Coordinates of C-alpha atoms in Angstrom, one line a residue:
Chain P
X1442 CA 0.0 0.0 0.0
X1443 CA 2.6 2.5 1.2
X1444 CA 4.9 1.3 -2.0
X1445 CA 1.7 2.5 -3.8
X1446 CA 1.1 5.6 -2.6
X1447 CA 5.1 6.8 -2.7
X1448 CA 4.5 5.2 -6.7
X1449 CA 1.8 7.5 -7.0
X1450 CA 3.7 10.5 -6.0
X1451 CA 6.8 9.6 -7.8
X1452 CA 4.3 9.8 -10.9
X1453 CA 3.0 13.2 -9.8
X1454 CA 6.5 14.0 -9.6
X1455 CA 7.2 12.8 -13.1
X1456 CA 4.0 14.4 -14.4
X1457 CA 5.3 17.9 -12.8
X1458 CA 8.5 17.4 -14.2
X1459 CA 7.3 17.2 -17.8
X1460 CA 4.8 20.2 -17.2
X1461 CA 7.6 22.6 -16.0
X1462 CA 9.9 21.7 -18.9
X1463 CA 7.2 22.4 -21.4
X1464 CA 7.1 25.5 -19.8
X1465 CA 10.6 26.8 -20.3
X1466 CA 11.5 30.9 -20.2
X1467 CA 10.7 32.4 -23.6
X1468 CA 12.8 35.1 -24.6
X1469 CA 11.8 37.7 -27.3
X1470 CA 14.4 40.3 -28.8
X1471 CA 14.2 43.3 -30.3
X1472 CA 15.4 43.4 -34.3
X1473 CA 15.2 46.3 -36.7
X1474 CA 14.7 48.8 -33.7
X1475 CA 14.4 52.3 -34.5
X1476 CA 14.8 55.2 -32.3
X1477 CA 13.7 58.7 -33.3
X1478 CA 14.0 61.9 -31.1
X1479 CA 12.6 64.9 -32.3
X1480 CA 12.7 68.6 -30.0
X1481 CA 11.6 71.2 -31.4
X1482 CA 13.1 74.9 -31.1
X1483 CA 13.2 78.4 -32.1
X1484 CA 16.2 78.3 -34.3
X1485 CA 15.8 75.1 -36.0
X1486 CA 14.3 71.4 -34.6
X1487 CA 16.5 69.0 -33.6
X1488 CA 16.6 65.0 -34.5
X1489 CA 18.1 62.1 -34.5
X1490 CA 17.8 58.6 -35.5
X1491 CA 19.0 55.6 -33.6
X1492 CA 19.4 51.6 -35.3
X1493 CA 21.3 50.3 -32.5
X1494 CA 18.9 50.1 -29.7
X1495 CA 19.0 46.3 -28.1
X1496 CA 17.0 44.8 -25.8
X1497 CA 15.0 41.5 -24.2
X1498 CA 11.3 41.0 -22.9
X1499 CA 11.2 38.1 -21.1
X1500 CA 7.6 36.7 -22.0
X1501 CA 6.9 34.2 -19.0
X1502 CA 8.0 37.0 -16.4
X1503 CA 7.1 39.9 -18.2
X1504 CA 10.4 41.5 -17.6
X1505 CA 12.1 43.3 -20.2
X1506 CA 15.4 45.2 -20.2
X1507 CA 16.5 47.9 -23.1
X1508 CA 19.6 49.3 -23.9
X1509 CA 20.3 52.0 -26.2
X1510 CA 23.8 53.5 -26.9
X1511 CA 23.8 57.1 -27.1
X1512 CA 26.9 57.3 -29.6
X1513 CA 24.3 55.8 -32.3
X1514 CA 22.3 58.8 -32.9
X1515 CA 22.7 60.2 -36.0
X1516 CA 21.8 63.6 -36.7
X1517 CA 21.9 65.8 -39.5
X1518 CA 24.7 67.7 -39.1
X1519 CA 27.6 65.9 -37.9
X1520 CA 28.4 69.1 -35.4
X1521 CA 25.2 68.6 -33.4
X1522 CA 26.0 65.1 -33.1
X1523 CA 29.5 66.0 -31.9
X1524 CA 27.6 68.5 -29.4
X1525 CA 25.4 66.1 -27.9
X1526 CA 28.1 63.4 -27.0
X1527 CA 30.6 65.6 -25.6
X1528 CA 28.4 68.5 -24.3
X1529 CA 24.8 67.1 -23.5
X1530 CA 25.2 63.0 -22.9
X1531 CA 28.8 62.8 -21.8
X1532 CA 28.7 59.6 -23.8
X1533 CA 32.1 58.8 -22.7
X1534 CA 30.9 58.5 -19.2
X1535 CA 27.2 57.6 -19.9
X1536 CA 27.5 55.2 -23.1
X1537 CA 24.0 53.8 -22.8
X1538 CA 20.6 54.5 -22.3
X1539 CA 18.1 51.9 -20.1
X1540 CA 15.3 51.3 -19.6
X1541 CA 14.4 48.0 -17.4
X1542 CA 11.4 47.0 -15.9
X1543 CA 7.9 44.9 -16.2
X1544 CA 5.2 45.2 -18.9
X1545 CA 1.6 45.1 -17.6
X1546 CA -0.8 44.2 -19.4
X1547 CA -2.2 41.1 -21.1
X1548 CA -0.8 40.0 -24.2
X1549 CA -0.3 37.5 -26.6
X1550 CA 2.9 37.0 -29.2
X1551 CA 1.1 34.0 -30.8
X1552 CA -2.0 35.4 -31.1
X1553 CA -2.8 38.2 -34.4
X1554 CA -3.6 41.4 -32.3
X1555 CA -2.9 45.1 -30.9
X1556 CA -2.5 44.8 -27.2
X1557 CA -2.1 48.0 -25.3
X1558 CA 0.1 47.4 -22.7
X1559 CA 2.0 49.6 -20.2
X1560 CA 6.1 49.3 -19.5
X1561 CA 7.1 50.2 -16.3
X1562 CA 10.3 50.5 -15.0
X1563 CA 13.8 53.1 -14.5
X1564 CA 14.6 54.7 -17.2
X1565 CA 17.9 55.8 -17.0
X1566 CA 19.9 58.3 -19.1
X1567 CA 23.0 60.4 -18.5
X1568 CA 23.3 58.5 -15.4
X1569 CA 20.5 59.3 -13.6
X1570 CA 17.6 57.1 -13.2
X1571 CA 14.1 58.2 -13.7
X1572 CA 10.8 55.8 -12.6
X1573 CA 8.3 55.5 -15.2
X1574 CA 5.7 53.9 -16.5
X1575 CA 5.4 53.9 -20.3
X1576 CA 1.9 53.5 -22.6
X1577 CA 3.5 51.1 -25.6
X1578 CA 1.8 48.7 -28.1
X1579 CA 2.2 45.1 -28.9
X1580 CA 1.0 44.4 -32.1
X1581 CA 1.1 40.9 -33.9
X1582 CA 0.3 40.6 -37.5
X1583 CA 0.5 37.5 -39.2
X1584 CA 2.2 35.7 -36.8
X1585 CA 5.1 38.3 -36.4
X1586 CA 5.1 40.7 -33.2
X1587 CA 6.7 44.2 -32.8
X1588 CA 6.9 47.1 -30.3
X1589 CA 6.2 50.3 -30.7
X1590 CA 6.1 53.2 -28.0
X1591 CA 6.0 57.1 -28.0
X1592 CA 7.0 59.3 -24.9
X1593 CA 8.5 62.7 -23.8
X1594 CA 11.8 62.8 -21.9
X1595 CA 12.1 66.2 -19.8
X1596 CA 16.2 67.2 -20.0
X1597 CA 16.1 68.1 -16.6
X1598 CA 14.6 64.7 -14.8
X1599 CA 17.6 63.0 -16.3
X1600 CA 20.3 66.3 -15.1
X1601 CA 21.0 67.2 -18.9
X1602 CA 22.0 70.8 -18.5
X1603 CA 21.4 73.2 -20.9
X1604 CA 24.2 76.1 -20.9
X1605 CA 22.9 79.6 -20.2
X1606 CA 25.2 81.0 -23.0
X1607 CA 24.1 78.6 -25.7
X1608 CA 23.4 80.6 -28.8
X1609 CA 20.7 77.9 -29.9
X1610 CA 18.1 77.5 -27.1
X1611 CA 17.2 73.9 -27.2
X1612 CA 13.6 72.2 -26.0
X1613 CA 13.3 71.1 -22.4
X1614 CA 11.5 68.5 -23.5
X1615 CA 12.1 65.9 -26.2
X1616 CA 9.9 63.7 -28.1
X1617 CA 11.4 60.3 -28.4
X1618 CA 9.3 57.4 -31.1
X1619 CA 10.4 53.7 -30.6
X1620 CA 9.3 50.7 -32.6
X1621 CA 11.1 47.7 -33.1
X1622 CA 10.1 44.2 -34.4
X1623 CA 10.5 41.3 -31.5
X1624 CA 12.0 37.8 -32.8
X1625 CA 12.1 34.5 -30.5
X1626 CA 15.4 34.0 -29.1
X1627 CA 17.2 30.5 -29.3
Chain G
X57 CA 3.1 6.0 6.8
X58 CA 3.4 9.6 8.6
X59 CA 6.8 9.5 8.3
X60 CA 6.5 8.3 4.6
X61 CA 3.9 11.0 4.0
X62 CA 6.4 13.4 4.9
X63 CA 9.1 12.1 3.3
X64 CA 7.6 12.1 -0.1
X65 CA 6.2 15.6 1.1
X66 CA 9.8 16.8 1.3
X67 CA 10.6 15.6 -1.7
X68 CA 7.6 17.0 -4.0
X69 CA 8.7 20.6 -2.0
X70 CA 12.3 19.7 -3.2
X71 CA 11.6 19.3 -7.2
X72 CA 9.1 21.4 -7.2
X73 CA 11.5 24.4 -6.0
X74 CA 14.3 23.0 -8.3
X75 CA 11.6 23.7 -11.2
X76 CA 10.0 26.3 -10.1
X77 CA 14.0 28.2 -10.1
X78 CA 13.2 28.0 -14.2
X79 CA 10.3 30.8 -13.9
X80 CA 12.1 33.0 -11.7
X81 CA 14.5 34.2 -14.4
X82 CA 16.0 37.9 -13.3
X83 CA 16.5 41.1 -14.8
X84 CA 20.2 40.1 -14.3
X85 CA 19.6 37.2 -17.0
X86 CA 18.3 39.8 -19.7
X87 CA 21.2 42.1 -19.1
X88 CA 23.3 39.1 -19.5
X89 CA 21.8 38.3 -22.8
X90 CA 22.0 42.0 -24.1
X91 CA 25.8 41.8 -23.3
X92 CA 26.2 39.0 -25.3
X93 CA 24.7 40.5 -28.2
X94 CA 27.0 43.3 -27.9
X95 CA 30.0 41.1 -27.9
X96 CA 28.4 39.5 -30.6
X97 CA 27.9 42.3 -33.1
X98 CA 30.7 44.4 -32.5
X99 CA 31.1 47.9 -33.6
X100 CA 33.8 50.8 -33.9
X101 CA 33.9 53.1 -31.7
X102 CA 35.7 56.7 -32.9
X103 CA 37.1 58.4 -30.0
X104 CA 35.6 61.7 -30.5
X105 CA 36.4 64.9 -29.2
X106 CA 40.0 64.1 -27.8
X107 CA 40.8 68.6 -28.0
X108 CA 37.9 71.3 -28.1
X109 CA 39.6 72.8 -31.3
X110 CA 41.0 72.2 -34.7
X111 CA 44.4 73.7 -32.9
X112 CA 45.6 73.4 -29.9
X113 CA 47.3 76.8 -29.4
X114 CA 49.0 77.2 -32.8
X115 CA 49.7 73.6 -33.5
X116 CA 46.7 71.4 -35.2
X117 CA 45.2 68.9 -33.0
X118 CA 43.7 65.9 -34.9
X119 CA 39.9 67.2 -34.5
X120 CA 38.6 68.6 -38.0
X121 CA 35.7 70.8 -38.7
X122 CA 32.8 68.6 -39.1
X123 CA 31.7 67.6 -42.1
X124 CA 29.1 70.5 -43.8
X125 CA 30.4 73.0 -41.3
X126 CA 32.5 75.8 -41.8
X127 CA 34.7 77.0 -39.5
X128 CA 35.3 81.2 -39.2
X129 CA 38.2 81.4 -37.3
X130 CA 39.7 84.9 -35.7
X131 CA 43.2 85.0 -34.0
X132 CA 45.0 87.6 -32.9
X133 CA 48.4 87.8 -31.3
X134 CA 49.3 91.2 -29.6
X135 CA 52.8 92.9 -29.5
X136 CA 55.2 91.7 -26.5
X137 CA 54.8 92.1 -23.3
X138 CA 57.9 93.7 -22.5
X139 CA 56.7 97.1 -23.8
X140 CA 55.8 98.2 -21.0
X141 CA 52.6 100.5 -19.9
X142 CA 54.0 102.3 -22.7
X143 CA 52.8 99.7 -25.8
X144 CA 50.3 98.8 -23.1
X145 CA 52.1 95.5 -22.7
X146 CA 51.8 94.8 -26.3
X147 CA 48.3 95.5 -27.0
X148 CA 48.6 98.4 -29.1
X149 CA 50.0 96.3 -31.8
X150 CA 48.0 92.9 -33.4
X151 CA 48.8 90.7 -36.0
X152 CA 45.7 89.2 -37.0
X153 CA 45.1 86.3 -38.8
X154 CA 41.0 85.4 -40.4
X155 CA 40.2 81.9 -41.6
X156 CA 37.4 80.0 -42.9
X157 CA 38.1 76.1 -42.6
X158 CA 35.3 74.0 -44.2
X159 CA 34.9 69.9 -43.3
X160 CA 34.5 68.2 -47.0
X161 CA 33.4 65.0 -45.0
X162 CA 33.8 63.8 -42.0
X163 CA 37.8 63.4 -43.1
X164 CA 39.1 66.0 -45.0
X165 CA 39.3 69.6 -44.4
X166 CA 40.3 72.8 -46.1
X167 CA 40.6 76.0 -45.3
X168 CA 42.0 79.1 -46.4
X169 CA 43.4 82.4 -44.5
X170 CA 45.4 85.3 -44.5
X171 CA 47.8 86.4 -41.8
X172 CA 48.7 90.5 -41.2
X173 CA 52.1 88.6 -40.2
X174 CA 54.3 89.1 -43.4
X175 CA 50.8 90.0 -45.0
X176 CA 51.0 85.9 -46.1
X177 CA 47.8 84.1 -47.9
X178 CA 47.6 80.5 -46.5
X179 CA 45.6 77.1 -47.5
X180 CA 45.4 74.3 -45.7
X181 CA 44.3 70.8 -46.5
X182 CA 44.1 68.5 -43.6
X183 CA 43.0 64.6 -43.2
X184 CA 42.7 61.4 -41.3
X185 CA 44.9 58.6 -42.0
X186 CA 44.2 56.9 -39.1
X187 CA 41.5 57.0 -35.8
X188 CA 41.7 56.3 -32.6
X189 CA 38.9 53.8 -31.8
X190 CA 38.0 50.9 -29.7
X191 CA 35.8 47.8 -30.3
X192 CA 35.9 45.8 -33.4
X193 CA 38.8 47.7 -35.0
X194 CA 41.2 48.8 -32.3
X195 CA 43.3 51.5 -33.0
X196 CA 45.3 52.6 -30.4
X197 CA 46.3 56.4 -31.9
X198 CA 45.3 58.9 -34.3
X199 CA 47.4 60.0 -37.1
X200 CA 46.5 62.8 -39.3
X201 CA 48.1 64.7 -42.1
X202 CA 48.0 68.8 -42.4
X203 CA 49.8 70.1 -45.3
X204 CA 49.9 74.1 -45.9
X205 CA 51.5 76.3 -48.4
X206 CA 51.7 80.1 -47.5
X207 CA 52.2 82.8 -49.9
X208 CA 54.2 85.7 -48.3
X209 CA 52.8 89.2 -50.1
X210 CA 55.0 91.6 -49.2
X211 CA 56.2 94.4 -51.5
X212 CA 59.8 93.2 -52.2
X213 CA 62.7 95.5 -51.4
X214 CA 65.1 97.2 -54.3
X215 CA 67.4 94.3 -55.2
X216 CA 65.4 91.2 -53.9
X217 CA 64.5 88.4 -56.4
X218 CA 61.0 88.2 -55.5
X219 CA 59.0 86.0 -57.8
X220 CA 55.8 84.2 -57.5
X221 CA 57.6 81.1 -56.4
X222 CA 60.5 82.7 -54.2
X223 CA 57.2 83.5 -52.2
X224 CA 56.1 80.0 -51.2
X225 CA 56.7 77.8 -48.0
X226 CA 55.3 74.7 -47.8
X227 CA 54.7 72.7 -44.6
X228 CA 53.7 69.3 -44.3
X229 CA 52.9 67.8 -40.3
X230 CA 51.7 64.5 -39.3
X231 CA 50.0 64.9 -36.0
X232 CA 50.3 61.9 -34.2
X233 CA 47.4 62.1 -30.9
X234 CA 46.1 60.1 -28.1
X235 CA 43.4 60.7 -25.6
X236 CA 44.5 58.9 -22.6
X237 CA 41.2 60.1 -20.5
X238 CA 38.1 61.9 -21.2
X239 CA 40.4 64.5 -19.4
X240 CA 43.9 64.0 -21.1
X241 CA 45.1 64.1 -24.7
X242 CA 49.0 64.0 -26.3
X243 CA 50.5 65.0 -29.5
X244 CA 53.5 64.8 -31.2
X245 CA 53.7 66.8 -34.2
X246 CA 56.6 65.5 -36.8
X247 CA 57.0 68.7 -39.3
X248 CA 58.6 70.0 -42.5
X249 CA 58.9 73.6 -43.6
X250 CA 60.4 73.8 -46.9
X251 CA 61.4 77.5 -47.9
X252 CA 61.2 78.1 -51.8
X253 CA 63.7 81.1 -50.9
X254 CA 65.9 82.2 -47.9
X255 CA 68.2 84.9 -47.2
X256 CA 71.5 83.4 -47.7
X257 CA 73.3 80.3 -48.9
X258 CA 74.1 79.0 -45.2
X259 CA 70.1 78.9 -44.5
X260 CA 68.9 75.9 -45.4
X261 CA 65.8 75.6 -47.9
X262 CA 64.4 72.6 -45.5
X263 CA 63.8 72.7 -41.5
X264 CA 62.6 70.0 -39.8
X265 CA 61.4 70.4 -36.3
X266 CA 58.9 68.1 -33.6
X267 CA 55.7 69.4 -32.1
X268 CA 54.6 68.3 -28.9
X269 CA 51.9 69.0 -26.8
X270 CA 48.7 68.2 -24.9
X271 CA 45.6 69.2 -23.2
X272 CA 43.9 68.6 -19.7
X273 CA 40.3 69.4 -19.3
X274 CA 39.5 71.3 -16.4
X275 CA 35.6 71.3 -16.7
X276 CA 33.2 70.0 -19.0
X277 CA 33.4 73.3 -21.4
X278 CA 37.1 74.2 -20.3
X279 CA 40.7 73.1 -20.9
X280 CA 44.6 73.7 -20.2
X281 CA 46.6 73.7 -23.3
X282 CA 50.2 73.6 -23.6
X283 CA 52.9 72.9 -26.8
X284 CA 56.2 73.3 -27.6
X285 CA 58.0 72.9 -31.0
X286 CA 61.3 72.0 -30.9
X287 CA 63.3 72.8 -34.5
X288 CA 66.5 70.5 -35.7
X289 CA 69.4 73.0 -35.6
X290 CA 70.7 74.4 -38.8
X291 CA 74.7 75.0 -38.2
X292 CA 75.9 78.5 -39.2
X293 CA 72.3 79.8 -40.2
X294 CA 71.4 83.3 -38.9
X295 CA 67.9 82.7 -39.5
X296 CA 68.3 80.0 -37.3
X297 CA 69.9 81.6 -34.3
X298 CA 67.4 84.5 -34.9
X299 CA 64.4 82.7 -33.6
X300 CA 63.4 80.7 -31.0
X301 CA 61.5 77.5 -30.5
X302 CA 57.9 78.1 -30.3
X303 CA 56.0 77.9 -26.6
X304 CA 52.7 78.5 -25.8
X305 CA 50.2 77.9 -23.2
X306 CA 46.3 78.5 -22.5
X307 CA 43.3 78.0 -22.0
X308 CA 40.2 76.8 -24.1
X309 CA 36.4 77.8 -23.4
X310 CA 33.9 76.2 -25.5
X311 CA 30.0 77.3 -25.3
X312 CA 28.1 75.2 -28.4
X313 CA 29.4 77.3 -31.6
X314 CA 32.1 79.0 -30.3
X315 CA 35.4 78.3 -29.2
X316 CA 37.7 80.7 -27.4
X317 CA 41.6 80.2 -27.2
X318 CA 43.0 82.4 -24.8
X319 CA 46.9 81.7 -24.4
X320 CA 50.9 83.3 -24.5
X321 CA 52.9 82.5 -26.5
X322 CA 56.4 83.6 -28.2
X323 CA 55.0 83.8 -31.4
X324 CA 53.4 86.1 -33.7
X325 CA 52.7 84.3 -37.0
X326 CA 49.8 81.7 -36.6
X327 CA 50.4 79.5 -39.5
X328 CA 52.8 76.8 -39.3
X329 CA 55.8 78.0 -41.4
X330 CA 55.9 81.3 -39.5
X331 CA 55.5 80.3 -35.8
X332 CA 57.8 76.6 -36.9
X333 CA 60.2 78.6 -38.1
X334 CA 60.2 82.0 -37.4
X335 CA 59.5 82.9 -33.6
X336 CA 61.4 85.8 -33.0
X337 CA 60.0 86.2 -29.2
X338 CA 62.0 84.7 -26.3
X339 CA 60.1 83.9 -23.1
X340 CA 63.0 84.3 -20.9
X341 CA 63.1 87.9 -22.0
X342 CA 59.8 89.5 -21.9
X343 CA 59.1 88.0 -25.6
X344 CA 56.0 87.2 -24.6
X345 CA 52.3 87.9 -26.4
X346 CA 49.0 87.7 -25.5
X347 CA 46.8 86.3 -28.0
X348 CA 43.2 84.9 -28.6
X349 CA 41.6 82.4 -31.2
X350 CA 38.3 82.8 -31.1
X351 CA 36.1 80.1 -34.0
X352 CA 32.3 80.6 -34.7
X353 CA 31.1 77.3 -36.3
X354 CA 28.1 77.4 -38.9
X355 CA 26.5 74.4 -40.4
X356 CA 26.2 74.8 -44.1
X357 CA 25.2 71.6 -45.0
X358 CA 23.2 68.4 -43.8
X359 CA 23.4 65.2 -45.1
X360 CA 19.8 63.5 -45.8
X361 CA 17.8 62.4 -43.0
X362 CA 15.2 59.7 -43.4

């Protein structure tokens, strides 16, 4: 009897094993990202494109971490984008961008859809880390599943000073566009 | 059967924790995963901004104008200090030098100017032969060519052979930089003056001399600048013995399009054949000026933005 009831729970056992392994961690990452900020100001707007952005959104945990390095904007004029490495970003000392958190929300990579979801987490840039919670779009077509987010970033949450003497005056806030297709990681 | 109970208890708790570790995967294991994409796909990184300036003092760093930008450049060296209150320590007289550099890409440069020193027209044509980077290429130093030809324009004198080609000097430099820190760059400057004409047979035509210098950043927007150019000696050559080596030190002040130079130096010409070879000022007595470079970047050009 007792050899029957340890049999029955070594099944269980066996039964839980095979259930957890079905379920393993399934990781999505971001390819083809694109990164736009745009800030508009008196003298002339300001924008920049960014193709390097990384990141990961863990699907079974929800957790996601981004990284995007600031030396991969590309703007117009190659003197702006000299101006906002060394003067604005510091990207010596700063080289990236995060942003790490949860998503919240219910959605579905396998299923065809647009799943408003919300990203929050500590978005960090030039060093200084910011809490927030971002309104983003999942949106599967066909099978295949991207990302796409718009959001303001105010200079001075993130210590990005502005000089007094600047002879362009420069947006305190900038717009920034992400979107960015997600592909199963093996 | 208790105790079997709880044996078998035990173990469920066991596995079960040794599967459940599977779902608990942490932020740590994402960042993990973005590193090893980076070290995957490497990339080059230029190092950028190693000096504030196109020149150091009067030396060329390895920085150009960007590319689309042009560059108008003021600089101004006073008369000596040794004056007196008299000359106002040197400021009632300038030479005066006014340039417009231009970036053809993000490599090559030109730029023309004229200098009240000797009343001398100058070009300039400057490029990258190598960058500093890290990352998938690794480059260790920078290494960029400057090449100059100045035309001297002063009336000649009753007697002197002064043709169109007795005018010229040509200079060719390969600036040889490293930043060491975001707040420490070095140069060595190897250079060549070659005079079309010079005074008498004992002067040489050809003067070779070294460059060195370097910067230390004192604030985000402010530096310490220093160089020295030491000249191979030319036996028996009054022109020579005449001058000095060139020294200089100052500061820069940068605030988005401008760029100020404040410094002293024993130089008056600001192009390289007149302050390589022809510093007449000595600092150990009073030959000392006061002089600014002050640039005003504008963007001319864009490249197209999608």
């Amino acid at each position: 009897m007792k050899i029957y009831q340890s049999l029955f729970f070594v099944a269980i056992l066996f039964v839980f094993q095979s259930v957890s392994s079905s379920v393993v961690a399934q990781r999505y990452t971001l390819e083809d990202s694109k990164v736009h900020f745009f800030s508009s100001a008196p003298m002339e707007d300001i924008e920049a494109n960014n193709k390097d952005c990384k990141g990961v959104i863990d699907t079974k945990t929800n957790a996601f971490s981004f990284r995007i390095p600031i030396k991969s904007f590309v703007f117009p004029s190659s003197l702006m984008q000299q101006h906002f490495n060394e003067n604005y970003m510091e990207s010596e000392k700063y080289p990236n961008a995060t942003f790490k958190g949860n998503i919240e929300g219910n959605y579905d990579l396998k299923t065809d859809g647009t799943y408003d979801v919300v990203a929050v987490g500590d978005l960090e840039i030039h060093g200084k880390k910011q809490a927030r919670k971002i309104p983003s779009q999942i949106i599967v077509k066909n099978g295949k599943a991207s990302i796409k987010s718009t959001f303001d970033v105010k200079l001075e949450d993130h210590d990005v000073e502005i000089p007094s003497i600047m002879f362009k005056k420069i947006a305190e806030t900038i717009k920034v566009d992400m979107n960015s297709d997600l592909k199963l990681y093996e | 059967m208790n105790k079997n109970y709880l044996l078998l208890t035990v173990f469920l708790l066991l596995f079960l924790t040794c599967f459940s570790s599977q779902f608990t995967l942490a932020q740590d294991d994402l960042d993990a995963l973005l590193d090893e994409q980076e070290k995957e796909n490497p990339k080059t990184e230029y190092t950028t901004g190693a000096y504030k300036s196109t020149r150091l003092i009067n030396l060329h760093t390895t920085e150009k104008v960007a590319a689309g930008a042009l560059d108008f450049r003021i600089s101004h060296r006073f008369g000596t200090l040794d004056g007196g209150g008299y000359e106002f320590f040197g400021l009632d007289q300038a030479t005066l030098r006014l340039g417009f550099e231009y970036g053809i890409s993000d490599r090559i440069m030109i730029g023309v100017g004229r200098n009240s020193f000797q009343k001398t027209y100058d070009g300039l044509f400057k490029t990258d032969l190598l960058r500093q980077s890290t990352g998938e290429k690794n480059m260790p130093i920078s290494m960029t060519y400057v090449g100059t030809v100045a035309i001297n324009t002063l009336k000649a004198n009753a007697g002197q052979d002064k043709t169109f080609a007795n005018r010229l000097t040509y200079t060719n430099q390969i600036i040889l930089s490293k930043k060491f820190s975001e707040g420490f760059s070095f140069l060595l400057a190897p250079s060549w003056v070659h005079r079309n004409l010079v005074p008498t047979a004992e002067d040489k035509n050809d003067l070779y001399a070294l460059g060195l210098g370097g910067r230390i950043k004192l604030t985000r927007r402010t530096s310490f600048n220093a160089e020295y150019v030491y000249r191979v000696p030319i036996s028996n050559s009054l022109l020579f013995d005449d001058n000095h080596n060139s020294l200089s030190v100052g500061f820069d002040i940068e605030t988005g399009g401008h760029v100020f130079q404040l410094h002293l130096t024993n130089s008056r010409s600001m192009i390289e054949k007149g302050f390589i070879a022809e510093t007449g000022g000595d600092w150990l007595d009073g030959g000392i000026h006061f002089g600014f470079n002050i640039t005003r970047e504008f963007v001319l050009r864009k490249s197209k933005f999608n």
